[in-house]
Coordinates of N, CA and C in Angstrom, one line a residue:
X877 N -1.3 -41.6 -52.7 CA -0.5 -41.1 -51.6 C -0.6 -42.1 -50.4
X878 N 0.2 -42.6 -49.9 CA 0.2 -43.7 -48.7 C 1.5 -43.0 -47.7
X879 N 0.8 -42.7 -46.7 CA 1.5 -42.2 -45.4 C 1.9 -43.3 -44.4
X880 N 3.1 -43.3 -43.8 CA 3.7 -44.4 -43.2 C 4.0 -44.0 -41.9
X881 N 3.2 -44.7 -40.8 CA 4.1 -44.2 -39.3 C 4.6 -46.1 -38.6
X882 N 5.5 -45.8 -38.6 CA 6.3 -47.2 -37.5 C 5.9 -46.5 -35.9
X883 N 6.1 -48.4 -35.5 CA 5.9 -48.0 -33.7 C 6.7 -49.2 -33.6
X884 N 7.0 -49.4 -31.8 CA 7.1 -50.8 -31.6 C 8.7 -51.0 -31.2
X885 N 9.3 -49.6 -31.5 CA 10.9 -49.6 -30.8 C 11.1 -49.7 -29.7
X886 N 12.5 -49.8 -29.1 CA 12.8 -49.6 -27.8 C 14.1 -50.8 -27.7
X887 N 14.2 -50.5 -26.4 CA 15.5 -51.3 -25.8 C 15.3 -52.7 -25.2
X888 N 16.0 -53.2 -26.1 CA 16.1 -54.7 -25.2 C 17.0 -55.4 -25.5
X889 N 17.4 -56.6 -24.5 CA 18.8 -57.1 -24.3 C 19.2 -58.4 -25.5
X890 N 20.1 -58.5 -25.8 CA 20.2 -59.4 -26.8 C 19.7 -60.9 -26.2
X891 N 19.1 -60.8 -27.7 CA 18.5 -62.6 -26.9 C 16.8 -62.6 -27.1
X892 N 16.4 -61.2 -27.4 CA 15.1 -60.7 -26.9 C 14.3 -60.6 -28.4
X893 N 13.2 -60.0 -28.1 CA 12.5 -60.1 -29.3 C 12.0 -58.6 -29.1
X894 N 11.7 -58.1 -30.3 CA 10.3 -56.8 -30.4 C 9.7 -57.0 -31.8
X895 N 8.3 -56.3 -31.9 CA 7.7 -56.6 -32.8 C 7.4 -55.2 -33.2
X896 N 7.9 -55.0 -34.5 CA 7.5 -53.3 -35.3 C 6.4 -53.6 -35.9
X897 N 5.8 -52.5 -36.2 CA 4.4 -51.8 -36.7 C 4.2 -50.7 -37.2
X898 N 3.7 -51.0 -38.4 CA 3.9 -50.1 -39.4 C 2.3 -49.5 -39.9
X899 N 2.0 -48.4 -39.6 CA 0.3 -48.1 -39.9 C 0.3 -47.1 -41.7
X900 N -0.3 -47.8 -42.2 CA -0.2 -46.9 -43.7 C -2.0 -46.3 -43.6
X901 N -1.7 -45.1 -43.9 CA -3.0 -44.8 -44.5 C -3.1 -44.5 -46.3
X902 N -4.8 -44.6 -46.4 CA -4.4 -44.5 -48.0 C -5.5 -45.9 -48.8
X903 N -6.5 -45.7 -49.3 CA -7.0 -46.3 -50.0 C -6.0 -47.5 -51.0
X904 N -5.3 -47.3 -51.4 CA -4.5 -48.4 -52.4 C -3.7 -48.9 -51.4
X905 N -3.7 -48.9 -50.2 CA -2.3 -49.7 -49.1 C -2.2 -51.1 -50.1
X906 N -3.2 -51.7 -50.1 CA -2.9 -53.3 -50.3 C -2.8 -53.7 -51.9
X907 N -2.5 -52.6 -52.8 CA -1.6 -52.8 -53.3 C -0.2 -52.7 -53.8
X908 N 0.1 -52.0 -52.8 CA 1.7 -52.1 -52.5 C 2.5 -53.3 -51.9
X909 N 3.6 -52.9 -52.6 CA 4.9 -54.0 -51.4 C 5.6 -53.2 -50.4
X910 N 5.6 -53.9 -49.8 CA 5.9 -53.2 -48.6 C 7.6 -53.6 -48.1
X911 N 8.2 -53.0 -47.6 CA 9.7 -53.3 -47.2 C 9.6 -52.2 -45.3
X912 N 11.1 -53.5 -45.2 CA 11.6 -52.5 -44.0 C 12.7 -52.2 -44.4
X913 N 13.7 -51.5 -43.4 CA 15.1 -51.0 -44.0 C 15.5 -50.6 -42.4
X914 N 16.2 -50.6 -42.2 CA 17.4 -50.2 -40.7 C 18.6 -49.2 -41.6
X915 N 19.1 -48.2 -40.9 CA 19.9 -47.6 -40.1 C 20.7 -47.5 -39.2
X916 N 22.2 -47.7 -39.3 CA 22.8 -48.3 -38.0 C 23.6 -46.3 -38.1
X917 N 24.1 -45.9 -36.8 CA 24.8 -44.8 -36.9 C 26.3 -45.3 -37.7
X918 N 25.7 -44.1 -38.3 CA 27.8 -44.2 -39.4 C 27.1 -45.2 -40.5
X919 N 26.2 -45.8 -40.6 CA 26.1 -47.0 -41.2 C 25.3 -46.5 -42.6
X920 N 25.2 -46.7 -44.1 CA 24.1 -46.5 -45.3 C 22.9 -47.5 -44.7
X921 N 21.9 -47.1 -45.0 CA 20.3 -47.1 -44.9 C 20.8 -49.0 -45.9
X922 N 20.1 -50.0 -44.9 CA 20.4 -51.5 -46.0 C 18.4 -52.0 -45.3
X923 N 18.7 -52.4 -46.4 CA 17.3 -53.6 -46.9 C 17.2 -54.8 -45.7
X924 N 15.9 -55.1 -45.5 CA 16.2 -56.0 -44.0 C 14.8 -57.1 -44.8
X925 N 13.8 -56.7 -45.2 CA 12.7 -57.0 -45.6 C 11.8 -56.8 -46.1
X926 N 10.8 -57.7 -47.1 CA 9.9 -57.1 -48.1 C 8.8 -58.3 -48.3
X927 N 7.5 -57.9 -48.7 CA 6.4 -58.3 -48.5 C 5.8 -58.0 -49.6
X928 N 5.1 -58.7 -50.5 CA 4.7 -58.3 -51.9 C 2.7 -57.9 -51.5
X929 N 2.0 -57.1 -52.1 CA 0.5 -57.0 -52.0 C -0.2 -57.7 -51.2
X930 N 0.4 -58.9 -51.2 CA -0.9 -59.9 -50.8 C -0.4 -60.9 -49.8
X931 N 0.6 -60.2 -49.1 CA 1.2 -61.5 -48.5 C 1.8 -62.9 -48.7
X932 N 2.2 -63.3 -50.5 CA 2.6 -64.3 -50.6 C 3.6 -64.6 -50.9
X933 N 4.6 -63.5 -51.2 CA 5.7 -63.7 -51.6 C 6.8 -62.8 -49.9
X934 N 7.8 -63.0 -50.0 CA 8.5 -62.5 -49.2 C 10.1 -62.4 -49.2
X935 N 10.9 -61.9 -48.8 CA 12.2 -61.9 -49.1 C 13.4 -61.5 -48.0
X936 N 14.2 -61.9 -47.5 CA 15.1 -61.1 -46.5 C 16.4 -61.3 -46.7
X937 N 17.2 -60.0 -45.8 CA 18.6 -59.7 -45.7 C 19.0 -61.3 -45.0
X938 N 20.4 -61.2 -45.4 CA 21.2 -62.6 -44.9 C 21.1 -62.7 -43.7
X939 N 21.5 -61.3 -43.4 CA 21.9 -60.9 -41.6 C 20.5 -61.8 -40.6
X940 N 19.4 -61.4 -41.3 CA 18.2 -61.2 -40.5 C 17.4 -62.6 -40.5
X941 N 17.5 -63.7 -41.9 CA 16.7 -64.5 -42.4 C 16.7 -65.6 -41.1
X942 N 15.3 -66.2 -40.5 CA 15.1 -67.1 -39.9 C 15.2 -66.4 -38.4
X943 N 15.5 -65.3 -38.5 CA 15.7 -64.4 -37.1 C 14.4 -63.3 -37.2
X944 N 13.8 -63.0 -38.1 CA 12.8 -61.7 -38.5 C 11.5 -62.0 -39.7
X945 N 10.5 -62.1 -38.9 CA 9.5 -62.3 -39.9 C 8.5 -60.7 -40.7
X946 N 8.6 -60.5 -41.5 CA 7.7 -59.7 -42.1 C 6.1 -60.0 -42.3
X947 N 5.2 -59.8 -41.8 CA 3.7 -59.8 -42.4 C 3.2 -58.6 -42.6
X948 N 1.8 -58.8 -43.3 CA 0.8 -57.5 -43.1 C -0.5 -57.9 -42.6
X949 N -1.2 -57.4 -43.0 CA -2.9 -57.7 -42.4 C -3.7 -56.1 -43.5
X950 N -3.7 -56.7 -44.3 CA -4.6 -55.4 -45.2 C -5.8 -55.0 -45.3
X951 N -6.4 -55.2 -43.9 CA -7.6 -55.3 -43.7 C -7.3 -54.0 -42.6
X952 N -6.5 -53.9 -42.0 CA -6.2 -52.9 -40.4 C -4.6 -52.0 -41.6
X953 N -4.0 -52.1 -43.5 CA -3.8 -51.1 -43.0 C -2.4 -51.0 -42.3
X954 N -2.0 -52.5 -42.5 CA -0.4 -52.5 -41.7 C 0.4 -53.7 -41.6
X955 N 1.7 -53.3 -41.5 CA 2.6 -54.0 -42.3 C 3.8 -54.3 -40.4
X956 N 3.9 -55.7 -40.4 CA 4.5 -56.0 -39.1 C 6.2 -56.6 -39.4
X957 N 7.0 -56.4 -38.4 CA 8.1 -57.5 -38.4 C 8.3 -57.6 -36.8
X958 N 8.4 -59.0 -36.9 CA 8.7 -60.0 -36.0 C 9.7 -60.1 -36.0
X959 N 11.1 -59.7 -34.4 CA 12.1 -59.8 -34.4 C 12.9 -60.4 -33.7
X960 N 13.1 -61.2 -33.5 CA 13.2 -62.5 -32.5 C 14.8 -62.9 -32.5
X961 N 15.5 -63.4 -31.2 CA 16.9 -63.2 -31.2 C 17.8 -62.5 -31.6
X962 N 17.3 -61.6 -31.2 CA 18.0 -59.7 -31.6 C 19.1 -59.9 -30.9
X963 N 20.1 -59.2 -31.8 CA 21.8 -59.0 -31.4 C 22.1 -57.6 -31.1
X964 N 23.2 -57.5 -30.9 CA 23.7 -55.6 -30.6 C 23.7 -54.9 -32.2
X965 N 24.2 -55.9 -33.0 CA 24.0 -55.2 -34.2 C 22.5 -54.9 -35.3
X966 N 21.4 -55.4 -34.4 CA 20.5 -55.0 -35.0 C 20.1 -53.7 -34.3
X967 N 21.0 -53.0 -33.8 CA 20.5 -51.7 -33.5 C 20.5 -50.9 -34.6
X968 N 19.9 -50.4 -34.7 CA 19.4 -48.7 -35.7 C 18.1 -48.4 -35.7
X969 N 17.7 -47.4 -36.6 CA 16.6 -47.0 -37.1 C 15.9 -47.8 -38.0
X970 N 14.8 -48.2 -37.5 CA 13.8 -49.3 -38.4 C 12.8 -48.2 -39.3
X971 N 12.5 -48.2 -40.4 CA 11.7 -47.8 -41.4 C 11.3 -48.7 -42.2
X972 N 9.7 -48.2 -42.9 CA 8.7 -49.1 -43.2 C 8.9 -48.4 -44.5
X973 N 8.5 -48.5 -45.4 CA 8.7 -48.1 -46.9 C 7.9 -48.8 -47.6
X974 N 6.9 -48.3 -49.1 CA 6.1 -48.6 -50.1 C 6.7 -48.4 -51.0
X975 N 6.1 -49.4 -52.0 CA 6.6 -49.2 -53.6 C 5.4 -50.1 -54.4
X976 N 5.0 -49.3 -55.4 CA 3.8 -49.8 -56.3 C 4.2 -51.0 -56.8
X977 N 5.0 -52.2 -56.4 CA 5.2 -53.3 -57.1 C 6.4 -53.6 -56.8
X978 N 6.1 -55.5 -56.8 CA 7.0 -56.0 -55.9 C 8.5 -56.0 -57.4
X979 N 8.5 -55.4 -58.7 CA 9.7 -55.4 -59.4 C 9.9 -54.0 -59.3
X980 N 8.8 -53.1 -59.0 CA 9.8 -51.3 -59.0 C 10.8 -51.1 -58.3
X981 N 11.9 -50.5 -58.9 CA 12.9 -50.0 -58.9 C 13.0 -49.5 -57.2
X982 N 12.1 -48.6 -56.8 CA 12.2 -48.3 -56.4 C 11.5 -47.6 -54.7
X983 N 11.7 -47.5 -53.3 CA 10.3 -47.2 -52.9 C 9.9 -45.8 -52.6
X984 N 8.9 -45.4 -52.8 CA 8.1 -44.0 -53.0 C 7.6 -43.1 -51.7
X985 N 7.5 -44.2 -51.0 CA 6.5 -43.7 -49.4 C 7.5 -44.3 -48.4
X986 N 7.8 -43.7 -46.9 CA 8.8 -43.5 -46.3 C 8.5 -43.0 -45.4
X987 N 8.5 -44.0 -44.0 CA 7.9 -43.6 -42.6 C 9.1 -42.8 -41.8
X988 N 9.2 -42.3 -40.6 CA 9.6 -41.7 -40.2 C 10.6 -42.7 -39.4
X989 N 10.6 -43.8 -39.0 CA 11.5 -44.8 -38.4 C 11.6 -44.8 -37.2
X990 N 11.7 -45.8 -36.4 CA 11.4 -46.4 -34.9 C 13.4 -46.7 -34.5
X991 N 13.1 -46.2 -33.0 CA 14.8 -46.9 -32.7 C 14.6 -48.1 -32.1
X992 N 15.4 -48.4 -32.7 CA 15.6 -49.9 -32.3 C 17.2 -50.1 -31.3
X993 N 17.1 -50.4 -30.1 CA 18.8 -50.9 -29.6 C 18.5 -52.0 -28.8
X994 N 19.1 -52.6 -28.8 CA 19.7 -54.3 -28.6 C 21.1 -53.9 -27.7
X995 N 21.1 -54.3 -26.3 CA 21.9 -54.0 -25.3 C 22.6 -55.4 -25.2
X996 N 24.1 -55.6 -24.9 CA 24.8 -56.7 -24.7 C 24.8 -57.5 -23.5

């Protein structure tokens, strides 16, 4: 069982940066992959970023690549994105998400999600 809480939202002007935080509890954290995912209103829940066990592999949405870094630190337990030159359209709901492996289908564990808005 791995419990997921995000922090680290809020408002700021395009141009700006914020840094999310993601705290997992749970003996097996650092064997999971870890993803984020946004929510825009009116919008389906889309894939922004993903982080495999160990920090070596990584992957991102088109929208976001070279603009959003994903890390972890499995030592503290937690899973970061770095969000740097934020637009109006990265506003939504940010969520942290697990999955036992960087090929499953699918992810299992599902934090409660941070707002995010990006002001013009």
């Amino acid at each position: 069982q791995v419990q997921l809480v995000e922090s680290g939202g809020g408002l700021v002007q395009a141009g700006g940066s914020l840094r999310l935080s993601c705290a997992a509890s749970g003996r097996t954290f650092s064997t999971y992959t870890m993803g984020w995912f946004r929510q825009a209103p009116g919008k389906e829940r889309e894939f922004v970023a993903v982080i495999n066990s160990n920090g070596a592999f990584t992957k991102y949405a088109d929208s976001v690549k070279a603009r959003f870094t994903i890390s972890r630190d499995n030592a503290k337990n937690m899973v970061y994105l770095q969000m740097n030159s934020l637009k109006p359209e990265d506003t939504a709901v940010y969520y942290c998400a697990a999955k036992p492996s960087w090929v499953a289908g699918s992810y299992d564990y599902w934090g409660q999600g941070t707002q995010v808005t990006v002001s013009s």
